[in-house]
Amino acid sequence: MPKLWEESIDEHRRSVRDAITKAAWRLAEEHGPLSLTMSQVAGAAGIGRATLYKYFTDIESILVAHHARHVKDHLRALEDLSGGSKAPGARLVAVAEEYASICFHRRRHASADIGALVHRGPEVADAERRLHGVFADLIAQSAADGLVRTDLGPEELAAYCRRALDAAGEMRDLEGVARLTRVVLDGLGYSYQAQDDGHSAATGNHHRPH
């Protein structure tokens, strides 16, 4: 089979898969996942039931696939922020702010019933492990720069940070999310002054004539 043909077929399959998962998630949000049928999903996605069953076996597998893709995208965004060129402290703040925003929006786009279906399995455990690693690594780097407390280890502080930021889902608006994020960073003992001083020193050294 010609390579271009293979790529075209793969792209078509991805498009159909995306249409299915998006349609199912939207219907699950509107009517609840327990009352959703494969026939409803096929109709909303604009495909036949036979085609639908070539991609998924049941409603749960569709919703899990949709959730897994979002989790993957969120993790990539957080890992990109954590591995940026900024100082560790600035990256820690950026990751905390982004994760709080994710928690805020996530709670508004998934009911408790949907959450019970999709938040389980090895993929979820792996995502939790990677997320924990992002926070633990940044906290360890920030501690080395004197920006966060050291009476607790990075692993413990990462667990605190993640759990506390999850509460962003309960906030009424993004201003509340921003306040909560600041409180969580305060709990880490995060020093904005030390970050600013370190940035100023680095900038000064960079521009100092030889």
PDB file of C-alpha atoms in Angstrom:
ATOM      1  CA  MET A   1       0.000   0.000   0.000  1.00  0.00           C
ATOM      2  CA  PRO A   2       1.437   3.443  -0.945  1.00  0.00           C
ATOM      3  CA  LYS A   3       2.645   5.472   2.051  1.00  0.00           C
ATOM      4  CA  LEU A   4       0.415   8.454   1.238  1.00  0.00           C
ATOM      5  CA  TRP A   5      -2.579   6.159   1.082  1.00  0.00           C
ATOM      6  CA  GLU A   6      -1.677   4.681   4.481  1.00  0.00           C
ATOM      7  CA  GLU A   7      -1.335   8.166   5.961  1.00  0.00           C
ATOM      8  CA  SER A   8      -4.677   9.182   4.467  1.00  0.00           C
ATOM      9  CA  ILE A   9      -6.377   6.128   5.954  1.00  0.00           C
ATOM     10  CA  ASP A  10      -4.792   6.739   9.368  1.00  0.00           C
ATOM     11  CA  GLU A  11      -5.903  10.356   9.294  1.00  0.00           C
ATOM     12  CA  HIS A  12      -9.440   9.289   8.399  1.00  0.00           C
ATOM     13  CA  ARG A  13      -9.500   6.819  11.285  1.00  0.00           C
ATOM     14  CA  ARG A  14      -8.296   9.478  13.711  1.00  0.00           C
ATOM     15  CA  SER A  15     -10.994  11.860  12.466  1.00  0.00           C
ATOM     16  CA  VAL A  16     -13.716   9.254  12.917  1.00  0.00           C
ATOM     17  CA  ARG A  17     -12.396   8.328  16.357  1.00  0.00           C
ATOM     18  CA  ASP A  18     -12.328  11.983  17.412  1.00  0.00           C
ATOM     19  CA  ALA A  19     -15.879  12.523  16.135  1.00  0.00           C
ATOM     20  CA  ILE A  20     -17.071   9.520  18.122  1.00  0.00           C
ATOM     21  CA  THR A  21     -15.395  10.486  21.405  1.00  0.00           C
ATOM     22  CA  LYS A  22     -16.454  14.132  21.202  1.00  0.00           C
ATOM     23  CA  ALA A  23     -20.055  13.207  20.415  1.00  0.00           C
ATOM     24  CA  ALA A  24     -20.201  10.679  23.247  1.00  0.00           C
ATOM     25  CA  TRP A  25     -18.716  13.081  25.785  1.00  0.00           C
ATOM     26  CA  ARG A  26     -21.140  15.836  24.818  1.00  0.00           C
ATOM     27  CA  LEU A  27     -24.122  13.493  25.097  1.00  0.00           C
ATOM     28  CA  ALA A  28     -22.852  12.127  28.422  1.00  0.00           C
ATOM     29  CA  GLU A  29     -22.610  15.665  29.787  1.00  0.00           C
ATOM     30  CA  GLU A  30     -26.123  16.486  28.602  1.00  0.00           C
ATOM     31  CA  HIS A  31     -27.932  13.277  29.559  1.00  0.00           C
ATOM     32  CA  GLY A  32     -25.585  11.345  31.820  1.00  0.00           C
ATOM     33  CA  PRO A  33     -23.438   8.366  30.835  1.00  0.00           C
ATOM     34  CA  LEU A  34     -25.761   5.716  32.292  1.00  0.00           C
ATOM     35  CA  SER A  35     -28.590   6.437  29.859  1.00  0.00           C
ATOM     36  CA  LEU A  36     -26.372   6.805  26.800  1.00  0.00           C
ATOM     37  CA  THR A  37     -26.601   4.184  24.040  1.00  0.00           C
ATOM     38  CA  MET A  38     -24.279   3.248  21.209  1.00  0.00           C
ATOM     39  CA  SER A  39     -27.042   4.092  18.721  1.00  0.00           C
ATOM     40  CA  GLN A  40     -27.223   7.647  20.094  1.00  0.00           C
ATOM     41  CA  VAL A  41     -23.467   8.052  19.797  1.00  0.00           C
ATOM     42  CA  ALA A  42     -23.431   6.721  16.231  1.00  0.00           C
ATOM     43  CA  GLY A  43     -26.186   9.131  15.226  1.00  0.00           C
ATOM     44  CA  ALA A  44     -24.492  12.125  16.865  1.00  0.00           C
ATOM     45  CA  ALA A  45     -21.163  11.236  15.228  1.00  0.00           C
ATOM     46  CA  GLY A  46     -22.801  10.797  11.810  1.00  0.00           C
ATOM     47  CA  ILE A  47     -21.776   7.165  11.349  1.00  0.00           C
ATOM     48  CA  GLY A  48     -23.480   3.783  11.371  1.00  0.00           C
ATOM     49  CA  ARG A  49     -23.528   1.432  14.364  1.00  0.00           C
ATOM     50  CA  ALA A  50     -21.443  -1.098  12.482  1.00  0.00           C
ATOM     51  CA  THR A  51     -18.732   1.500  11.960  1.00  0.00           C
ATOM     52  CA  LEU A  52     -18.917   2.566  15.591  1.00  0.00           C
ATOM     53  CA  TYR A  53     -18.323  -0.987  16.802  1.00  0.00           C
ATOM     54  CA  LYS A  54     -15.190  -1.186  14.671  1.00  0.00           C
ATOM     55  CA  TYR A  55     -13.699   1.493  16.928  1.00  0.00           C
ATOM     56  CA  PHE A  56     -15.263   0.906  20.355  1.00  0.00           C
ATOM     57  CA  THR A  57     -17.059  -1.895  22.137  1.00  0.00           C
ATOM     58  CA  ASP A  58     -19.121   0.145  24.612  1.00  0.00           C
ATOM     59  CA  ILE A  59     -19.868   3.599  26.023  1.00  0.00           C
ATOM     60  CA  GLU A  60     -17.311   3.350  28.807  1.00  0.00           C
ATOM     61  CA  SER A  61     -14.439   2.658  26.393  1.00  0.00           C
ATOM     62  CA  ILE A  62     -15.418   5.720  24.355  1.00  0.00           C
ATOM     63  CA  LEU A  63     -15.506   8.042  27.356  1.00  0.00           C
ATOM     64  CA  VAL A  64     -12.243   6.620  28.709  1.00  0.00           C
ATOM     65  CA  ALA A  65     -10.572   7.263  25.337  1.00  0.00           C
ATOM     66  CA  HIS A  66     -11.797  10.866  25.264  1.00  0.00           C
ATOM     67  CA  HIS A  67     -10.612  11.475  28.805  1.00  0.00           C
ATOM     68  CA  ALA A  68      -7.240   9.833  28.121  1.00  0.00           C
ATOM     69  CA  ARG A  69      -6.595  12.176  25.222  1.00  0.00           C
ATOM     70  CA  HIS A  70      -7.355  15.233  27.338  1.00  0.00           C
ATOM     71  CA  VAL A  71      -5.132  13.970  30.138  1.00  0.00           C
ATOM     72  CA  LYS A  72      -2.328  13.390  27.633  1.00  0.00           C
ATOM     73  CA  ASP A  73      -2.686  16.932  26.275  1.00  0.00           C
ATOM     74  CA  HIS A  74      -2.730  18.433  29.772  1.00  0.00           C
ATOM     75  CA  LEU A  75       0.337  16.464  30.844  1.00  0.00           C
ATOM     76  CA  ARG A  76       2.223  17.526  27.742  1.00  0.00           C
ATOM     77  CA  ALA A  77       1.417  21.176  28.474  1.00  0.00           C
ATOM     78  CA  LEU A  78       2.557  20.848  32.101  1.00  0.00           C
ATOM     79  CA  GLU A  79       5.738  18.991  31.168  1.00  0.00           C
ATOM     80  CA  ASP A  80       6.525  21.621  28.538  1.00  0.00           C
ATOM     81  CA  LEU A  81       6.177  24.337  31.182  1.00  0.00           C
ATOM     82  CA  SER A  82       8.288  22.405  33.677  1.00  0.00           C
ATOM     83  CA  GLY A  83      11.087  21.914  31.162  1.00  0.00           C
ATOM     84  CA  GLY A  84      11.213  25.475  29.878  1.00  0.00           C
ATOM     85  CA  SER A  85      14.145  27.847  29.898  1.00  0.00           C
ATOM     86  CA  LYS A  86      12.978  29.948  32.851  1.00  0.00           C
ATOM     87  CA  ALA A  87      14.380  29.629  36.368  1.00  0.00           C
ATOM     88  CA  PRO A  88      12.991  26.720  38.442  1.00  0.00           C
ATOM     89  CA  GLY A  89      10.906  28.998  40.645  1.00  0.00           C
ATOM     90  CA  ALA A  90       9.202  30.677  37.709  1.00  0.00           C
ATOM     91  CA  ARG A  91       8.501  27.270  36.177  1.00  0.00           C
ATOM     92  CA  LEU A  92       7.013  26.019  39.458  1.00  0.00           C
ATOM     93  CA  VAL A  93       4.652  28.994  39.576  1.00  0.00           C
ATOM     94  CA  ALA A  94       3.667  28.493  35.926  1.00  0.00           C
ATOM     95  CA  VAL A  95       2.946  24.789  36.448  1.00  0.00           C
ATOM     96  CA  ALA A  96       0.926  25.459  39.610  1.00  0.00           C
ATOM     97  CA  GLU A  97      -1.143  28.104  37.822  1.00  0.00           C
ATOM     98  CA  GLU A  98      -1.730  25.884  34.793  1.00  0.00           C
ATOM     99  CA  TYR A  99      -2.686  22.854  36.855  1.00  0.00           C
ATOM    100  CA  ALA A 100      -5.120  24.922  38.931  1.00  0.00           C
ATOM    101  CA  SER A 101      -6.713  26.190  35.712  1.00  0.00           C
ATOM    102  CA  ILE A 102      -7.012  22.615  34.413  1.00  0.00           C
ATOM    103  CA  CYS A 103      -8.738  21.531  37.646  1.00  0.00           C
ATOM    104  CA  PHE A 104     -11.107  24.504  37.446  1.00  0.00           C
ATOM    105  CA  HIS A 105     -12.223  23.763  33.874  1.00  0.00           C
ATOM    106  CA  ARG A 106     -12.246  19.986  34.336  1.00  0.00           C
ATOM    107  CA  ARG A 107     -14.853  20.153  37.070  1.00  0.00           C
ATOM    108  CA  ARG A 108     -17.125  22.148  34.761  1.00  0.00           C
ATOM    109  CA  HIS A 109     -16.930  19.684  31.900  1.00  0.00           C
ATOM    110  CA  ALA A 110     -17.461  16.368  33.625  1.00  0.00           C
ATOM    111  CA  SER A 111     -20.194  15.182  35.978  1.00  0.00           C
ATOM    112  CA  ALA A 112     -19.558  12.943  38.962  1.00  0.00           C
ATOM    113  CA  ASP A 113     -20.969   9.986  37.013  1.00  0.00           C
ATOM    114  CA  ILE A 114     -18.558  10.538  34.128  1.00  0.00           C
ATOM    115  CA  GLY A 115     -15.662  11.015  36.510  1.00  0.00           C
ATOM    116  CA  ALA A 116     -16.427   7.700  38.217  1.00  0.00           C
ATOM    117  CA  LEU A 117     -16.191   5.952  34.842  1.00  0.00           C
ATOM    118  CA  VAL A 118     -13.003   7.492  33.506  1.00  0.00           C
ATOM    119  CA  HIS A 119     -10.796   8.085  36.571  1.00  0.00           C
ATOM    120  CA  ARG A 120      -9.507   4.555  36.947  1.00  0.00           C
ATOM    121  CA  GLY A 121      -7.216   2.072  35.248  1.00  0.00           C
ATOM    122  CA  PRO A 122      -3.459   1.925  34.575  1.00  0.00           C
ATOM    123  CA  GLU A 123      -3.494   5.005  32.326  1.00  0.00           C
ATOM    124  CA  VAL A 124      -4.819   7.158  35.152  1.00  0.00           C
ATOM    125  CA  ALA A 125      -2.221   5.780  37.570  1.00  0.00           C
ATOM    126  CA  ASP A 126       0.556   6.548  35.082  1.00  0.00           C
ATOM    127  CA  ALA A 127      -0.745  10.089  34.584  1.00  0.00           C
ATOM    128  CA  GLU A 128      -0.809  10.617  38.359  1.00  0.00           C
ATOM    129  CA  ARG A 129       2.778   9.387  38.605  1.00  0.00           C
ATOM    130  CA  ARG A 130       3.982  11.720  35.852  1.00  0.00           C
ATOM    131  CA  LEU A 131       2.112  14.684  37.341  1.00  0.00           C
ATOM    132  CA  HIS A 132       3.612  13.998  40.755  1.00  0.00           C
ATOM    133  CA  GLY A 133       7.053  13.843  39.161  1.00  0.00           C
ATOM    134  CA  VAL A 134       6.600  17.238  37.522  1.00  0.00           C
ATOM    135  CA  PHE A 135       5.836  18.890  40.849  1.00  0.00           C
ATOM    136  CA  ALA A 136       8.459  16.974  42.834  1.00  0.00           C
ATOM    137  CA  ASP A 137      11.248  17.823  40.384  1.00  0.00           C
ATOM    138  CA  LEU A 138      10.381  21.520  40.271  1.00  0.00           C
ATOM    139  CA  ILE A 139      10.050  21.725  44.045  1.00  0.00           C
ATOM    140  CA  ALA A 140      13.454  20.056  44.475  1.00  0.00           C
ATOM    141  CA  GLN A 141      15.043  22.514  42.045  1.00  0.00           C
ATOM    142  CA  SER A 142      13.321  25.450  43.734  1.00  0.00           C
ATOM    143  CA  ALA A 143      14.489  24.232  47.147  1.00  0.00           C
ATOM    144  CA  ALA A 144      18.064  24.180  45.849  1.00  0.00           C
ATOM    145  CA  ASP A 145      17.608  27.836  44.915  1.00  0.00           C
ATOM    146  CA  GLY A 146      16.260  28.672  48.382  1.00  0.00           C
ATOM    147  CA  LEU A 147      12.748  29.423  47.071  1.00  0.00           C
ATOM    148  CA  VAL A 148      10.655  26.896  49.021  1.00  0.00           C
ATOM    149  CA  ARG A 149      10.655  25.321  52.470  1.00  0.00           C
ATOM    150  CA  THR A 150      12.941  22.369  53.166  1.00  0.00           C
ATOM    151  CA  ASP A 151      11.495  21.002  56.406  1.00  0.00           C
ATOM    152  CA  LEU A 152       9.507  18.606  54.210  1.00  0.00           C
ATOM    153  CA  GLY A 153      10.902  16.727  51.232  1.00  0.00           C
ATOM    154  CA  PRO A 154       9.975  17.372  47.587  1.00  0.00           C
ATOM    155  CA  GLU A 155       7.831  14.211  47.431  1.00  0.00           C
ATOM    156  CA  GLU A 156       5.723  15.290  50.415  1.00  0.00           C
ATOM    157  CA  LEU A 157       5.410  18.864  49.181  1.00  0.00           C
ATOM    158  CA  ALA A 158       4.454  17.655  45.705  1.00  0.00           C
ATOM    159  CA  ALA A 159       1.631  15.563  47.174  1.00  0.00           C
ATOM    160  CA  TYR A 160       0.426  18.574  49.181  1.00  0.00           C
ATOM    161  CA  CYS A 161       0.624  20.863  46.166  1.00  0.00           C
ATOM    162  CA  ARG A 162      -1.352  18.562  43.875  1.00  0.00           C
ATOM    163  CA  ARG A 163      -4.086  17.823  46.377  1.00  0.00           C
ATOM    164  CA  ALA A 164      -4.464  21.447  47.410  1.00  0.00           C
ATOM    165  CA  LEU A 165      -4.649  22.677  43.819  1.00  0.00           C
ATOM    166  CA  ASP A 166      -7.391  20.137  43.089  1.00  0.00           C
ATOM    167  CA  ALA A 167      -9.635  22.446  45.121  1.00  0.00           C
ATOM    168  CA  ALA A 168      -9.523  24.886  42.190  1.00  0.00           C
ATOM    169  CA  GLY A 169     -12.423  22.863  40.812  1.00  0.00           C
ATOM    170  CA  GLU A 170     -14.557  24.275  43.641  1.00  0.00           C
ATOM    171  CA  MET A 171     -13.780  27.913  42.893  1.00  0.00           C
ATOM    172  CA  ARG A 172     -16.488  30.130  41.406  1.00  0.00           C
ATOM    173  CA  ASP A 173     -14.238  31.956  38.950  1.00  0.00           C
ATOM    174  CA  LEU A 174     -10.671  32.310  37.730  1.00  0.00           C
ATOM    175  CA  GLU A 175      -9.961  35.068  40.240  1.00  0.00           C
ATOM    176  CA  GLY A 176     -10.680  32.552  42.975  1.00  0.00           C
ATOM    177  CA  VAL A 177      -8.378  30.083  41.239  1.00  0.00           C
ATOM    178  CA  ALA A 178      -5.584  32.666  41.230  1.00  0.00           C
ATOM    179  CA  ARG A 179      -6.064  33.361  44.955  1.00  0.00           C
ATOM    180  CA  LEU A 180      -6.056  29.661  45.769  1.00  0.00           C
ATOM    181  CA  THR A 181      -2.870  29.128  43.766  1.00  0.00           C
ATOM    182  CA  ARG A 182      -1.159  31.886  45.717  1.00  0.00           C
ATOM    183  CA  VAL A 183      -2.268  30.300  49.008  1.00  0.00           C
ATOM    184  CA  VAL A 184      -0.886  26.918  47.907  1.00  0.00           C
ATOM    185  CA  LEU A 185       2.436  28.481  46.927  1.00  0.00           C
ATOM    186  CA  ASP A 186       2.514  30.257  50.283  1.00  0.00           C
ATOM    187  CA  GLY A 187       2.046  26.837  51.877  1.00  0.00           C
ATOM    188  CA  LEU A 188       5.172  25.697  50.050  1.00  0.00           C
ATOM    189  CA  GLY A 189       6.948  28.632  51.652  1.00  0.00           C
ATOM    190  CA  TYR A 190       7.527  29.991  48.185  1.00  0.00           C
ATOM    191  CA  SER A 191       9.526  33.214  48.169  1.00  0.00           C
ATOM    192  CA  TYR A 192       8.670  35.601  45.334  1.00  0.00           C
ATOM    193  CA  GLN A 193      11.232  38.036  46.738  1.00  0.00           C
ATOM    194  CA  ALA A 194      14.034  35.478  46.489  1.00  0.00           C
ATOM    195  CA  GLN A 195      12.947  34.660  42.946  1.00  0.00           C
ATOM    196  CA  ASP A 196      12.961  38.336  41.971  1.00  0.00           C
ATOM    197  CA  ASP A 197      16.336  38.883  43.641  1.00  0.00           C
ATOM    198  CA  GLY A 198      17.782  35.870  41.853  1.00  0.00           C
ATOM    199  CA  HIS A 199      16.417  37.035  38.520  1.00  0.00           C
ATOM    200  CA  SER A 200      17.795  40.537  39.045  1.00  0.00           C
ATOM    201  CA  ALA A 201      21.216  39.174  39.965  1.00  0.00           C
ATOM    202  CA  ALA A 202      21.273  36.921  36.931  1.00  0.00           C
ATOM    203  CA  THR A 203      20.215  39.770  34.674  1.00  0.00           C
ATOM    204  CA  GLY A 204      22.820  42.042  36.163  1.00  0.00           C
ATOM    205  CA  ASN A 205      25.552  39.481  35.671  1.00  0.00           C
ATOM    206  CA  HIS A 206      24.485  38.922  32.107  1.00  0.00           C
ATOM    207  CA  HIS A 207      24.761  42.590  31.221  1.00  0.00           C
ATOM    208  CA  ARG A 208      27.822  43.393  33.313  1.00  0.00           C
ATOM    209  CA  PRO A 209      30.694  44.444  31.024  1.00  0.00           C
ATOM    210  CA  HIS A 210      33.863  42.271  31.109  1.00  0.00           C
TER     211      HIS A 210
END
